[in-house]
Structures are given as C-alpha cells and as structure tokens.
CSV table of C-alpha atoms and ligand atoms in Angstrom, one decimal:
chain,number,residue,atom,x,y,z
A,3,MET,CA,-0.1,-0.2,0.0
A,4,ALA,CA,1.9,3.2,-0.9
A,5,LYS,CA,2.2,5.6,2.1
A,6,ILE,CA,-0.1,8.8,2.3
A,7,LYS,CA,2.1,12.3,2.8
A,8,LYS,CA,-0.3,14.2,4.7
A,9,PRO,CA,-3.9,13.3,5.6
A,10,ILE,CA,-7.0,12.8,3.7
A,11,GLN,CA,-9.6,15.1,4.2
A,12,VAL,CA,-13.8,14.9,3.2
A,13,PRO,CA,-13.9,16.9,0.3
A,14,LYS,CA,-14.9,20.2,0.1
A,15,GLY,CA,-18.7,21.1,0.7
A,16,THR,CA,-19.1,17.9,2.2
A,17,PHE,CA,-19.5,17.0,6.0
A,18,ASP,CA,-19.0,14.1,8.9
A,19,ILE,CA,-21.9,13.9,11.0
A,20,LEU,CA,-20.3,13.4,14.4
A,21,PRO,CA,-22.1,11.5,17.5
A,22,ASP,CA,-22.7,14.2,19.5
A,23,ASP,CA,-24.9,16.1,16.4
A,24,GLN,CA,-27.2,12.9,16.1
A,25,LYS,CA,-29.4,13.8,18.1
A,26,TYR,CA,-30.8,17.0,15.9
A,27,TRP,CA,-31.1,14.5,13.8
A,28,LYS,CA,-32.9,11.9,15.1
A,29,LYS,CA,-35.4,14.4,15.9
A,30,VAL,CA,-35.2,16.2,13.1
A,31,ARG,CA,-36.0,12.5,11.2
A,32,SER,CA,-38.5,11.2,13.6
A,33,ALA,CA,-41.0,14.9,13.3
A,34,VAL,CA,-40.7,14.4,10.1
A,35,SER,CA,-41.8,10.6,9.8
A,36,ASP,CA,-44.7,11.7,12.6
A,37,VAL,CA,-46.2,14.6,10.6
A,38,ALA,CA,-45.5,13.1,7.1
A,39,GLN,CA,-46.9,9.6,8.2
A,40,SER,CA,-50.0,11.8,9.8
A,41,TYR,CA,-51.0,13.2,7.2
A,42,GLY,CA,-50.7,10.0,4.8
A,43,PHE,CA,-47.8,9.8,3.3
A,44,GLY,CA,-45.9,6.9,2.5
A,45,ARG,CA,-42.1,6.3,2.8
A,46,ILE,CA,-40.5,6.4,-0.7
A,47,ASP,CA,-36.9,5.9,-1.1
A,48,THR,CA,-35.2,6.3,-4.5
A,49,PRO,CA,-31.7,5.6,-5.4
A,50,MET,CA,-29.0,8.2,-4.5
A,51,PHE,CA,-28.4,8.5,-8.8
A,52,GLU,CA,-30.9,8.1,-12.0
A,53,TYR,CA,-30.2,8.4,-15.8
A,54,SER,CA,-28.9,12.3,-16.2
A,55,ASP,CA,-31.4,12.3,-19.0
A,56,LEU,CA,-34.0,12.1,-16.3
A,57,TYR,CA,-32.6,15.5,-14.7
A,58,MET,CA,-32.0,17.0,-18.2
A,59,ALA,CA,-35.7,16.2,-18.9
A,60,SER,CA,-37.3,18.0,-15.9
A,61,VAL,CA,-35.2,19.9,-14.0
A,62,GLY,CA,-34.7,21.6,-17.4
A,63,GLU,CA,-31.4,21.6,-19.5
A,64,ALA,CA,-30.9,25.6,-19.0
A,65,THR,CA,-31.3,25.2,-15.5
A,66,ASP,CA,-27.9,26.0,-13.0
A,67,VAL,CA,-29.0,22.5,-11.4
A,68,VAL,CA,-28.4,20.8,-14.6
A,69,GLU,CA,-26.1,22.9,-16.1
A,70,LYS,CA,-22.9,23.4,-13.6
A,71,GLN,CA,-23.9,21.6,-10.6
A,72,MET,CA,-24.6,17.7,-11.3
A,73,TYR,CA,-21.9,15.6,-10.8
A,74,SER,CA,-22.4,12.8,-13.6
A,75,PHE,CA,-21.0,10.0,-14.8
A,76,LYS,CA,-20.5,7.3,-17.1
A,77,SER,CA,-20.8,4.2,-15.6
A,78,LYS,CA,-18.9,0.8,-16.2
A,79,GLY,CA,-21.3,-0.1,-18.9
A,80,GLY,CA,-21.4,2.7,-20.6
A,81,ASP,CA,-24.6,4.5,-19.2
A,82,MET,CA,-24.9,7.8,-18.1
A,83,LEU,CA,-25.4,8.7,-14.4
A,84,SER,CA,-26.2,11.9,-12.4
A,85,LEU,CA,-26.0,12.1,-8.4
A,86,ARG,CA,-29.3,13.0,-7.6
A,87,PRO,CA,-29.9,16.7,-7.3
A,88,GLU,CA,-32.9,17.5,-5.8
A,89,GLY,CA,-35.7,14.5,-4.8
A,90,THR,CA,-38.8,15.2,-7.2
A,91,ALA,CA,-37.7,13.7,-10.4
A,92,GLY,CA,-36.6,10.3,-9.0
A,93,VAL,CA,-40.1,10.2,-7.6
A,94,ALA,CA,-42.4,11.3,-10.6
A,95,ARG,CA,-40.3,9.0,-12.2
A,96,ALA,CA,-41.4,5.8,-9.6
A,97,TYR,CA,-44.6,6.7,-9.4
A,98,ILE,CA,-44.9,6.0,-13.1
A,99,GLU,CA,-42.6,3.6,-13.1
A,100,ASN,CA,-44.1,1.4,-10.1
A,101,GLY,CA,-48.2,1.6,-11.5
A,102,MET,CA,-49.1,4.3,-8.7
A,103,THR,CA,-50.7,5.6,-11.4
A,104,ASN,CA,-53.8,3.2,-10.8
A,105,LEU,CA,-53.6,3.8,-7.1
A,106,PRO,CA,-57.1,5.9,-5.6
A,107,GLN,CA,-55.3,9.2,-6.3
A,108,PRO,CA,-53.8,11.7,-5.1
A,109,VAL,CA,-50.2,9.3,-4.3
A,110,LYS,CA,-48.8,11.2,-0.8
A,111,LEU,CA,-45.4,10.1,-0.8
A,112,TYR,CA,-41.9,11.5,1.6
A,113,TYR,CA,-38.2,10.5,1.1
A,114,THR,CA,-35.5,12.1,3.0
A,115,GLY,CA,-32.1,11.5,2.2
A,116,PRO,CA,-28.7,13.2,0.7
A,117,MET,CA,-28.6,15.4,-2.7
A,118,PHE,CA,-25.6,16.5,-4.4
A,119,ARG,CA,-25.1,19.8,-6.2
A,120,TYR,CA,-21.5,20.8,-7.5
A,121,GLU,CA,-21.8,24.9,-5.7
A,122,GLN,CA,-19.8,26.7,-4.2
A,123,PRO,CA,-19.4,26.1,-0.4
A,124,GLN,CA,-20.3,28.5,1.9
A,125,ALA,CA,-22.6,28.8,5.3
A,126,GLY,CA,-25.8,27.0,4.5
A,127,ARG,CA,-24.5,25.6,1.3
A,128,PHE,CA,-22.8,22.4,1.2
A,129,ARG,CA,-21.7,19.7,-1.9
A,130,GLN,CA,-23.7,17.0,0.1
A,131,PHE,CA,-26.6,18.1,1.9
A,132,HIS,CA,-29.9,16.2,3.0
A,133,GLN,CA,-33.9,17.0,2.3
A,134,VAL,CA,-36.8,15.4,3.1
A,135,GLY,CA,-39.6,16.1,0.4
A,136,LEU,CA,-43.1,15.1,0.7
A,137,GLU,CA,-45.2,15.1,-2.9
A,138,ILE,CA,-48.5,14.9,-3.7
A,139,ILE,CA,-49.1,13.4,-7.4
A,140,GLY,CA,-52.5,12.8,-9.1
A,141,ASP,CA,-54.7,16.2,-8.2
A,142,MET,CA,-54.3,19.6,-9.5
A,143,ASP,CA,-56.7,21.0,-5.8
A,144,PRO,CA,-55.4,24.2,-5.0
A,145,ILE,CA,-56.0,22.5,-0.9
A,146,TYR,CA,-53.1,20.1,-1.7
A,147,ASP,CA,-50.8,23.1,-2.5
A,148,ALA,CA,-52.0,24.5,1.1
A,149,GLU,CA,-51.3,20.7,3.3
A,150,VAL,CA,-47.6,20.7,1.8
A,151,ILE,CA,-47.3,23.8,3.2
A,152,ASN,CA,-48.9,24.2,6.3
A,153,ALA,CA,-46.9,19.6,6.7
A,154,PHE,CA,-43.8,21.8,6.4
A,155,VAL,CA,-44.9,24.3,8.7
A,156,VAL,CA,-46.3,22.3,11.1
A,157,ILE,CA,-42.6,20.0,10.8
A,158,CYS,CA,-40.3,22.8,11.6
A,159,ARG,CA,-42.6,23.9,14.5
A,160,GLU,CA,-42.8,20.7,15.7
A,161,LEU,CA,-39.4,20.9,15.7
A,162,GLY,CA,-39.0,24.6,18.2
A,163,LEU,CA,-38.2,27.0,14.9
A,164,GLN,CA,-39.8,30.1,15.9
A,165,ASN,CA,-40.6,33.2,13.2
A,166,LEU,CA,-41.9,31.4,9.5
A,167,ASN,CA,-42.4,32.7,7.0
A,168,VAL,CA,-43.6,31.4,3.1
A,169,GLU,CA,-43.1,33.3,0.8
A,170,MET,CA,-45.6,33.0,-2.1
A,171,ASN,CA,-45.9,33.4,-5.7
A,172,THR,CA,-47.4,31.5,-8.9
A,173,ILE,CA,-45.4,31.2,-11.7
A,174,GLY,CA,-48.6,30.2,-13.8
A,175,CYS,CA,-49.6,27.7,-16.8
A,176,ASN,CA,-47.7,27.0,-20.0
A,177,LYS,CA,-50.3,29.5,-21.8
A,178,CYS,CA,-50.3,32.4,-19.1
A,179,ARG,CA,-46.0,32.0,-18.9
A,180,SER,CA,-45.6,32.5,-22.9
A,181,ASP,CA,-47.4,35.6,-22.7
A,182,PHE,CA,-45.4,37.0,-20.1
A,183,ARG,CA,-41.8,35.5,-21.6
A,184,SER,CA,-42.4,38.5,-24.3
A,185,GLN,CA,-43.5,40.6,-21.5
A,186,LEU,CA,-40.0,40.1,-19.2
A,187,LEU,CA,-38.2,40.1,-23.0
A,188,ARG,CA,-40.0,43.7,-23.7
A,189,TYR,CA,-38.4,44.7,-19.9
A,190,TYR,CA,-35.3,43.4,-20.3
A,191,LYS,CA,-33.8,43.1,-23.6
A,192,PRO,CA,-33.3,46.7,-23.6
A,193,ARG,CA,-31.4,46.9,-20.5
A,194,ALA,CA,-29.3,43.5,-21.8
A,195,ALA,CA,-25.7,45.1,-20.4
A,196,LYS,CA,-26.3,46.1,-17.5
A,197,LEU,CA,-27.4,42.4,-16.4
A,198,CYS,CA,-24.6,39.6,-15.1
A,199,ARG,CA,-23.0,37.6,-17.4
A,200,ASP,CA,-25.5,34.3,-16.4
A,201,CYS,CA,-28.4,36.3,-17.5
A,202,LYS,CA,-27.1,37.6,-20.6
A,203,ARG,CA,-27.4,34.2,-21.2
A,204,ARG,CA,-30.5,33.2,-19.3
A,205,LEU,CA,-32.4,36.0,-21.6
A,206,LYS,CA,-31.6,34.0,-24.7
A,207,GLU,CA,-32.4,30.5,-23.2
A,208,ASN,CA,-34.4,30.7,-20.3
A,209,PRO,CA,-35.8,34.3,-19.7
A,210,LEU,CA,-38.1,33.2,-16.3
A,211,ARG,CA,-35.0,32.4,-14.6
A,212,LEU,CA,-33.8,36.1,-14.5
A,213,LEU,CA,-36.2,36.8,-11.5
A,214,ASP,CA,-34.3,33.9,-9.8
A,215,CYS,CA,-30.7,35.4,-10.2
A,216,LYS,CA,-29.3,37.0,-6.6
A,217,GLU,CA,-26.7,39.7,-8.3
A,218,GLU,CA,-26.9,42.7,-6.9
A,219,LYS,CA,-27.2,43.9,-10.1
A,220,CYS,CA,-29.3,41.6,-11.4
A,221,GLU,CA,-32.1,42.3,-7.7
A,222,GLN,CA,-32.1,45.9,-9.3
A,223,LEU,CA,-33.6,46.0,-12.1
A,224,LYS,CA,-35.7,42.7,-11.0
A,225,ALA,CA,-37.3,45.8,-8.7
A,226,HIS,CA,-38.6,47.1,-11.7
A,227,ALA,CA,-39.5,43.7,-13.6
A,228,PRO,CA,-43.2,43.0,-15.0
A,229,ASN,CA,-45.0,40.4,-12.3
A,230,LEU,CA,-46.0,37.5,-13.9
A,231,ILE,CA,-49.0,37.4,-11.5
A,232,ASP,CA,-50.6,40.7,-13.2
A,233,HIS,CA,-51.0,38.2,-16.5
A,234,LEU,CA,-52.6,34.9,-15.0
A,235,CYS,CA,-54.9,32.9,-16.8
A,236,GLU,CA,-58.5,32.6,-15.5
A,237,GLU,CA,-57.6,29.3,-14.2
A,238,CYS,CA,-54.5,29.9,-12.1
A,239,HIS,CA,-55.6,33.1,-11.1
A,240,SER,CA,-58.6,31.8,-9.3
A,241,HIS,CA,-56.2,28.1,-8.0
A,242,PHE,CA,-53.9,31.0,-6.5
A,243,LYS,CA,-56.3,32.9,-4.8
A,244,ALA,CA,-57.8,29.4,-3.6
A,245,VAL,CA,-54.4,28.5,-2.3
A,246,LEU,CA,-54.5,31.7,-0.2
A,247,GLU,CA,-57.7,31.5,1.7
A,248,TYR,CA,-57.0,28.0,2.8
A,249,LEU,CA,-53.9,29.3,4.1
A,250,ASP,CA,-55.6,32.4,5.7
A,251,GLU,CA,-57.7,29.6,7.5
A,252,THR,CA,-54.6,27.7,9.2
A,253,GLU,CA,-53.1,31.0,10.0
A,254,ILE,CA,-49.7,29.8,8.8
A,255,PRO,CA,-48.1,33.5,8.3
A,256,TYR,CA,-46.9,34.1,4.7
A,257,SER,CA,-46.3,37.3,2.4
A,258,LEU,CA,-46.7,37.3,-1.1
A,259,ASN,CA,-43.8,37.6,-3.5
A,260,PRO,CA,-44.5,37.9,-7.1
A,261,HIS,CA,-40.4,37.4,-8.0
A,262,LEU,CA,-40.0,34.7,-6.4
A,263,VAL,CA,-39.3,31.7,-9.7
A,264,ARG,CA,-37.7,28.4,-8.6
A,265,GLY,CA,-34.9,26.9,-9.9
A,266,PHE,CA,-36.1,24.0,-11.7
A,267,ASP,CA,-38.4,23.6,-14.9
A,268,TYR,CA,-41.1,21.5,-14.1
A,269,TYR,CA,-42.8,24.1,-11.9
A,270,THR,CA,-46.5,25.8,-12.6
A,271,LYS,CA,-48.6,27.1,-11.0
A,272,THR,CA,-47.9,27.9,-7.4
A,273,VAL,CA,-44.5,28.0,-5.5
A,274,PHE,CA,-43.1,29.0,-2.4
A,275,GLU,CA,-40.0,29.0,-0.6
A,276,VAL,CA,-39.7,29.3,3.2
A,277,PHE,CA,-37.8,31.7,5.3
A,278,LEU,CA,-36.6,32.5,9.4
A,279,GLU,CA,-38.0,36.2,9.4
A,280,ASP,CA,-34.8,37.4,12.2
A,281,GLU,CA,-32.0,35.9,12.0
A,282,HIS,CA,-29.1,36.0,14.3
A,283,ILE,CA,-26.2,37.3,12.3
A,284,VAL,CA,-23.3,36.9,12.9
A,285,GLY,CA,-21.4,40.3,12.3
A,286,ASP,CA,-17.6,41.3,11.8
A,287,ASP,CA,-16.9,41.5,15.0
A,288,GLY,CA,-17.9,37.8,15.5
A,289,HIS,CA,-21.2,39.0,17.9
A,290,PRO,CA,-24.5,37.9,16.6
A,291,ARG,CA,-26.9,40.5,16.0
A,292,THR,CA,-30.7,40.2,14.8
A,293,GLU,CA,-32.1,41.8,11.9
A,294,LYS,CA,-34.3,41.9,9.7
A,295,ALA,CA,-33.5,38.4,7.4
A,296,GLU,CA,-31.3,39.9,4.8
A,297,GLN,CA,-28.8,37.3,4.4
A,298,SER,CA,-28.0,34.4,6.3
A,299,SER,CA,-25.2,33.1,8.5
A,300,TYR,CA,-25.8,29.5,9.1
A,301,ASP,CA,-23.3,27.9,11.4
A,302,GLY,CA,-21.8,30.6,12.1
A,303,GLY,CA,-20.5,31.3,8.1
A,304,ASN,CA,-18.9,34.9,7.9
A,305,GLU,CA,-21.7,37.6,6.6
A,306,LYS,CA,-18.8,38.7,3.8
A,307,THR,CA,-19.1,36.0,2.0
A,308,HIS,CA,-22.6,36.3,1.4
A,309,ARG,CA,-24.2,37.8,-1.2
A,310,ARG,CA,-27.6,39.9,-0.1
A,311,SER,CA,-29.8,37.1,0.0
A,312,LYS,CA,-31.2,34.9,2.5
A,313,LEU,CA,-30.9,31.3,2.8
A,314,ALA,CA,-34.5,29.4,2.6
A,315,LEU,CA,-35.3,26.5,4.9
A,316,GLY,CA,-37.0,24.9,2.2
A,317,GLY,CA,-39.6,25.9,-0.9
A,318,GLY,CA,-41.6,23.7,-3.3
A,319,GLY,CA,-44.8,24.0,-5.9
A,320,ARG,CA,-46.9,22.8,-8.3
A,321,TYR,CA,-45.4,20.5,-11.3
A,322,ASP,CA,-48.9,19.6,-12.8
A,323,ASN,CA,-47.0,18.9,-16.7
A,324,LEU,CA,-44.0,17.0,-15.1
A,325,VAL,CA,-45.4,13.4,-15.0
A,326,LYS,CA,-46.6,13.3,-18.0
A,327,LEU,CA,-43.7,14.5,-19.3
A,328,LEU,CA,-41.6,11.8,-17.9
A,329,GLY,CA,-43.7,9.2,-20.5
A,330,GLY,CA,-46.9,8.9,-17.5
A,331,LYS,CA,-50.5,9.6,-17.6
A,332,ASP,CA,-51.9,12.9,-17.1
A,333,ALA,CA,-51.2,14.0,-13.0
A,334,PRO,CA,-50.7,17.1,-11.9
A,335,ALA,CA,-48.9,16.9,-8.4
A,336,VAL,CA,-47.1,19.5,-5.8
A,337,GLY,CA,-44.6,19.3,-3.4
A,338,THR,CA,-42.3,20.6,-0.9
A,339,GLY,CA,-38.1,19.8,0.2
A,340,LEU,CA,-37.1,21.2,3.4
A,341,GLY,CA,-32.9,21.4,4.1
A,342,LEU,CA,-32.1,18.9,6.4
A,343,ASP,CA,-28.9,21.1,7.2
A,344,ARG,CA,-30.0,24.3,7.1
A,345,VAL,CA,-33.0,23.3,9.5
A,346,ILE,CA,-31.0,22.2,12.3
A,347,GLY,CA,-28.4,25.2,11.6
A,348,ALA,CA,-31.7,27.2,12.7
A,349,MET,CA,-32.2,24.6,15.9
A,350,LYS,CA,-29.3,25.2,16.8
A,351,GLN,CA,-29.6,29.3,16.3
A,352,GLN,CA,-32.6,29.3,18.1
A,353,GLY,CA,-31.5,27.9,20.7
A,354,VAL,CA,-33.5,24.4,20.8
A,355,LYS,CA,-33.1,21.7,22.7
A,356,VAL,CA,-32.9,18.7,22.3
A,357,PRO,CA,-32.9,15.3,24.9
A,358,PRO,CA,-29.9,13.1,24.0
A,359,ILE,CA,-30.0,10.0,22.2
A,360,TYR,CA,-29.4,8.0,24.8
A,361,LYS,CA,-29.9,8.5,28.7
A,362,PRO,CA,-28.2,5.1,30.6
A,363,ASP,CA,-29.4,4.8,34.5
A,364,VAL,CA,-27.1,2.2,35.8
A,365,PHE,CA,-23.3,1.9,34.7
A,366,LEU,CA,-21.7,-1.3,35.3
A,367,VAL,CA,-18.6,-1.4,37.4
A,368,GLN,CA,-16.3,-4.6,37.0
A,369,LEU,CA,-13.0,-5.5,39.0
A,370,GLY,CA,-10.9,-8.6,38.8
A,371,ALA,CA,-10.5,-10.7,35.8
A,372,LEU,CA,-13.7,-13.2,36.6
A,373,SER,CA,-15.7,-10.4,37.0
A,374,LYS,CA,-14.6,-8.7,33.8
A,375,LYS,CA,-15.8,-12.3,31.8
A,376,LYS,CA,-19.4,-12.0,33.7
A,377,CYS,CA,-19.8,-8.7,32.6
A,378,LEU,CA,-21.0,-8.6,28.6
A,379,LYS,CA,-23.2,-11.3,29.5
A,380,LEU,CA,-24.9,-9.2,31.9
A,381,TYR,CA,-24.7,-6.1,30.5
A,382,GLU,CA,-27.1,-7.8,27.7
A,383,GLU,CA,-29.5,-9.6,30.1
A,384,LEU,CA,-29.9,-5.4,31.5
A,385,ARG,CA,-30.2,-4.2,28.0
A,386,GLN,CA,-32.6,-7.0,27.2
A,387,ALA,CA,-34.7,-6.7,30.2
A,388,GLY,CA,-34.9,-2.6,29.1
A,389,ILE,CA,-32.8,-0.7,31.6
A,390,ALA,CA,-30.3,1.7,30.0
A,391,VAL,CA,-26.9,0.5,31.1
A,392,ALA,CA,-23.6,2.1,30.1
A,393,GLU,CA,-20.1,0.7,30.8
A,394,SER,CA,-16.4,1.4,30.5
A,395,PHE,CA,-14.8,-1.9,30.5
A,396,GLY,CA,-10.9,-1.3,29.0
A,397,LYS,CA,-10.8,0.7,32.7
A,398,ASP,CA,-10.2,-1.4,35.6
A,399,SER,CA,-9.7,1.1,38.8
A,400,ILE,CA,-12.8,1.2,40.7
A,401,LYS,CA,-12.6,5.2,41.0
A,402,THR,CA,-12.3,5.6,37.1
A,403,GLN,CA,-15.2,3.7,36.2
A,404,LEU,CA,-17.1,5.5,39.0
A,405,ARG,CA,-16.0,9.2,37.7
A,406,ALA,CA,-17.6,8.3,34.1
A,407,ALA,CA,-20.5,6.9,35.7
A,408,ASP,CA,-20.8,9.8,37.8
A,409,ARG,CA,-20.1,11.7,34.0
A,410,ASP,CA,-22.8,9.9,32.9
A,411,GLY,CA,-25.2,10.8,35.6
A,412,VAL,CA,-26.4,7.9,36.1
A,413,ILE,CA,-29.1,7.0,39.4
A,414,LEU,CA,-27.5,3.9,40.1
A,415,SER,CA,-24.1,2.0,39.6
A,416,LEU,CA,-23.5,-1.7,39.6
A,417,ILE,CA,-20.8,-2.9,41.1
A,418,LEU,CA,-18.6,-6.4,40.7
A,419,GLY,CA,-15.7,-7.4,41.9
A,420,GLN,CA,-13.7,-11.2,42.3
A,421,LYS,CA,-15.8,-11.9,45.5
A,422,GLU,CA,-19.1,-11.0,44.4
A,423,ALA,CA,-18.8,-12.8,41.2
A,424,ILE,CA,-17.8,-16.0,42.5
A,425,ASP,CA,-20.2,-15.1,45.7
A,426,GLY,CA,-23.2,-14.8,42.5
A,427,VAL,CA,-24.3,-11.5,44.3
A,428,ILE,CA,-23.9,-8.1,43.1
A,429,ILE,CA,-23.4,-4.3,44.8
A,430,VAL,CA,-25.9,-1.8,43.9
A,431,ARG,CA,-24.7,1.6,44.7
A,432,ASP,CA,-27.3,4.9,44.9
A,433,MET,CA,-25.1,7.5,43.1
A,434,ALA,CA,-26.7,10.5,45.0
A,435,SER,CA,-26.4,9.4,48.6
A,436,GLY,CA,-23.2,7.1,47.8
A,437,ALA,CA,-25.5,4.2,50.2
A,438,GLN,CA,-24.7,0.9,48.8
A,439,GLU,CA,-26.6,-2.5,49.3
A,440,THR,CA,-25.1,-6.1,48.2
A,441,VAL,CA,-28.3,-8.6,46.2
A,442,PRO,CA,-28.0,-11.5,44.5
A,443,LEU,CA,-27.2,-11.4,41.1
A,444,GLU,CA,-30.3,-13.7,40.3
A,445,LYS,CA,-32.3,-10.9,41.2
A,446,ILE,CA,-31.0,-7.9,40.0
A,447,VAL,CA,-33.0,-7.1,37.0
A,448,LYS,CA,-36.4,-6.9,39.3
A,449,ILE,CA,-34.4,-5.1,42.2
A,450,LEU,CA,-33.1,-2.0,39.2
A,451,LYS,CA,-36.5,-1.9,37.8
A,452,GLU,CA,-38.3,-1.1,41.4
A,453,LYS,CA,-35.6,1.5,42.0
A,454,LEU,CA,-35.5,3.1,39.1
A,455,LYS,CA,-39.4,3.7,39.1
A,456,LYS,CA,-38.8,5.4,42.6
B,16,AMP,P1,-34.2,23.3,-4.2
B,16,AMP,O1,-34.1,21.9,-4.2
B,16,AMP,O2,-32.9,24.0,-4.9
B,16,AMP,O3,-35.3,23.7,-4.3
B,16,AMP,O4,-33.6,23.7,-2.4
B,16,AMP,C1,-34.6,23.5,-1.1
B,16,AMP,C2,-34.4,23.6,-0.4
B,16,AMP,O5,-33.1,22.7,0.2
B,16,AMP,C3,-33.4,24.8,0.0
B,16,AMP,O6,-34.3,25.5,0.6
B,16,AMP,C4,-32.2,24.4,0.8
B,16,AMP,O7,-32.8,24.6,2.3
B,16,AMP,C5,-32.1,23.2,0.6
B,16,AMP,N1,-30.6,23.2,0.1
B,16,AMP,C6,-30.9,23.5,-1.5
B,16,AMP,N2,-29.3,23.3,-1.7
B,16,AMP,C7,-28.9,23.3,-1.2
B,16,AMP,C8,-27.1,23.1,-0.7
B,16,AMP,N3,-26.2,22.7,-1.8
B,16,AMP,N4,-27.0,22.5,0.5
B,16,AMP,C9,-27.4,22.7,1.5
B,16,AMP,N5,-28.6,23.2,1.4
B,16,AMP,C10,-29.1,22.9,0.2
C-alpha cells in the first residue's frame, strides 16, 4: 500500500455528522416521519443516482442545477448517470414506473436523504446536503398546495422553530407564461448590458430564470420587472387565490413575493419558499446581531462571504406537467423540499433544546478478571430487560469507572468485584447518596426496575 503524504480530508463541501450532533438528526427525522405519516404520506426511497436524462428532462437543461451542479459520470456499462441533485424527479419516475397511477389518487409520498450539487460551498450551502421531500401526485385541487405548505410549517414548529414566513408566488401555467415571457423580454432586452453574464445567457435561453438571479445588479433590475401575477389566466388566478384562502384559515404566516421563481423548469402555478423572519446574524466582530433576514449565517458563516440573499429553509410548488412529461398519464402534483442542514442550523441558532439520544440509568463497574469475563453477558441481560446501561470496561480502577458513571449522570452503579462474582451477588450503589447494598445477582433486574421506578 502506498504511504499517504498528508492525511486525506473530507471532500470540499461535505461534512461528517458526529455522534454529538446525531440527536438533532434523530429529532428531525422522527418529527418528519410523525408529521408526514399522520398526514397520510407513505415513505419512498429512490436510488441516489438516476439516468442523467431524467434531470435534463425534468429539472431542465438550462437550469443552474443541471448545467453546472450535477455530479455526472459514465458507468462501466456506458450509461450516463447523475447523483441526484433533488428528489422530486426520482419520485415522479418511481410513481410512473411502479404503476402508482392505478392507485387511488392522489398518491402522497415522502422521502429523506442526501442530495448532491457541485456548488461553491459556504455557510448553509454544501455539496452533499440533506433534504426531506413531501409530494402529492395525481390531484390539482389547490387544497393540496396548502396541505404541503402546512405540513412543512408543522414540521418546523414541531422542531421548535419560530418566526417562520412563507413567501408565496405563482408562475402560472404554460399558457400564461408564454405571454409573460414576451413581457419580460420587452423589459429586459433594452437593459441587457446591465445584466450579469449568466443572465445575458438566460435572456436567450430561459428568460423566467432572470427573476431567480441573486446578483446585486440583477436584483436591482428585477425590482421593476413585470410581475407574472398581473398576467395570469383565469384558472391560474383562481387556483392561487384558493391556495391563499386555505392558508389564511390555517393562520400560516405568509407574504407575497411576485419575483419568486424556483430553480427548476418543472414548476407550474404555485411556488413558495420558507424563511426565518428574524435571523441571528454574526457580525464582523463575531457577535450575534438580530435583524430582519437579509442574509444568512447558519453554522457561523462569515457575513462577508454572502451575497445579499437570504437562505431558505426549503421551498416547493406545483408541477402539473412533470409526470406526463416523463411519459406517465396526466397527473398534476405539488410538493416541497426542506433542507435539513439548514433546519438543524436554525434549531441551534434559536437555542432549541434536544434530548440526548441515549441516557443511561445504570453503570456497570467491574473489578478483577473473573468479574470482567461475566460483564458482557450481564450487560446484555440488563439491556434486554429494557434497562439503559453504560460501561467503561477497558478501565480497571473502580475510581475511574465511578467517575465515568458520574459523568454519565446515572442513578445507580452496579459493582461486580472478584468476591461478588464468586458469591453470585452484586453491589448496587445509589449515586446521589453513595449508599450501597449487596443483592443476589439473579434478582438484579427486578431490584433495578423497582429502584428506578422510584
Ligand atoms: P431546492 O431543491 O433548490 O428547491 O432546495 C430546497 C431546499 O434544500 C433549500 O431551501 C435548502 O434548504 C436546501 N438546499 C438546497 N441546496 C442546498 C445546498 N447546496 N446546501 C444545503 N442545503 C441546500
């Protein structure tokens, strides 16, 4: 084996999730599955890579995600594959491929897992990040738009997040969009020289994307650009109005953002993004400042590295044409994706308390070779009896082991010495008072259960 000159590090834009942080992930995953399942969503797991064509056809060839950010590779068999940059396309493919069109509609699905995008890493923006997605496929009723938004907000609230705001917009259907496209071109063409390089290209390829740009100079132009909301067809207008009315009833805080478009081509009608209203921003002096969200600093990011854009916890919208576009039947749909890395960053920022994953009640101390031999079996007996145990078997001194028991904050310690192991007894030590009693080993489970009940 060749010797490595310097230690190999984690790839840029990725990170390890260490044991100390797992409590947040456990809490988030369990809140997601509780809420999703109680709103009738069934879990789906799709592969982490798909044929690249899937994303080209659905997300769109002229989008940043497909054009610049996909991890694509040729397999040994010669297939062009891509690590999934988002989850909806794979779910729509699975809906068609597994005959879900024949199930009672709509079909409600949720998923969670890593996504991959080759982005410039910064606070809250990674190359491997984690999303939860909720999709409702096969019904065009606007109540479902409100239901996915509601489920998103409920998940965030279950996680203790406060001050959420949903930014709402509609990007209409193909009919109203083609009219709007000409309006946009009429506005932007004379101003093309002032656009960033990407937007100059977007002007030719996909003018709606101009509204998605976060560059300062393009943001300024955007402020006076025409709004699609003023050019909606009758159906899109009443759909959007109904979604907002449903939201009003749920008392979800929302605001209208007529320039909100989303980064993927498959969206139609309703689009939305969810933000935290007041973010704690770390200033140049390193001290937190609270101000209206203008930019984000999740996980302690440096303000200077941010453009003036805020980071969304997630977003979503309707995608009425996607299933048909991918070769399925007509199945209008709506969905949302939450960025878990940002949700967890926000929980930490807002000081949400999360219980530890494992809290032992009892510590098993061993002294001497015979006792040490018996310990693994005893530990497993206690575990099987539902008692939360801890140990530090590699340490032989009683002092060190009791110190570890103290650190773990257990209620009781069990001390099994050489003599106890021979006599078939064990010492139970109350950690608060220091009182000790010797009890028969065969009765230990019953005795512990009684003591812990108190
Ligand atoms: P999108 O799939 O682009 O609509 O993103 C949905 C959500 O996923 C965003 O609002 C973020 O919370 C999260 N997200 C997207 N891209 C990244 C990334 N590169 N790093 C971390 N989170 C991301």
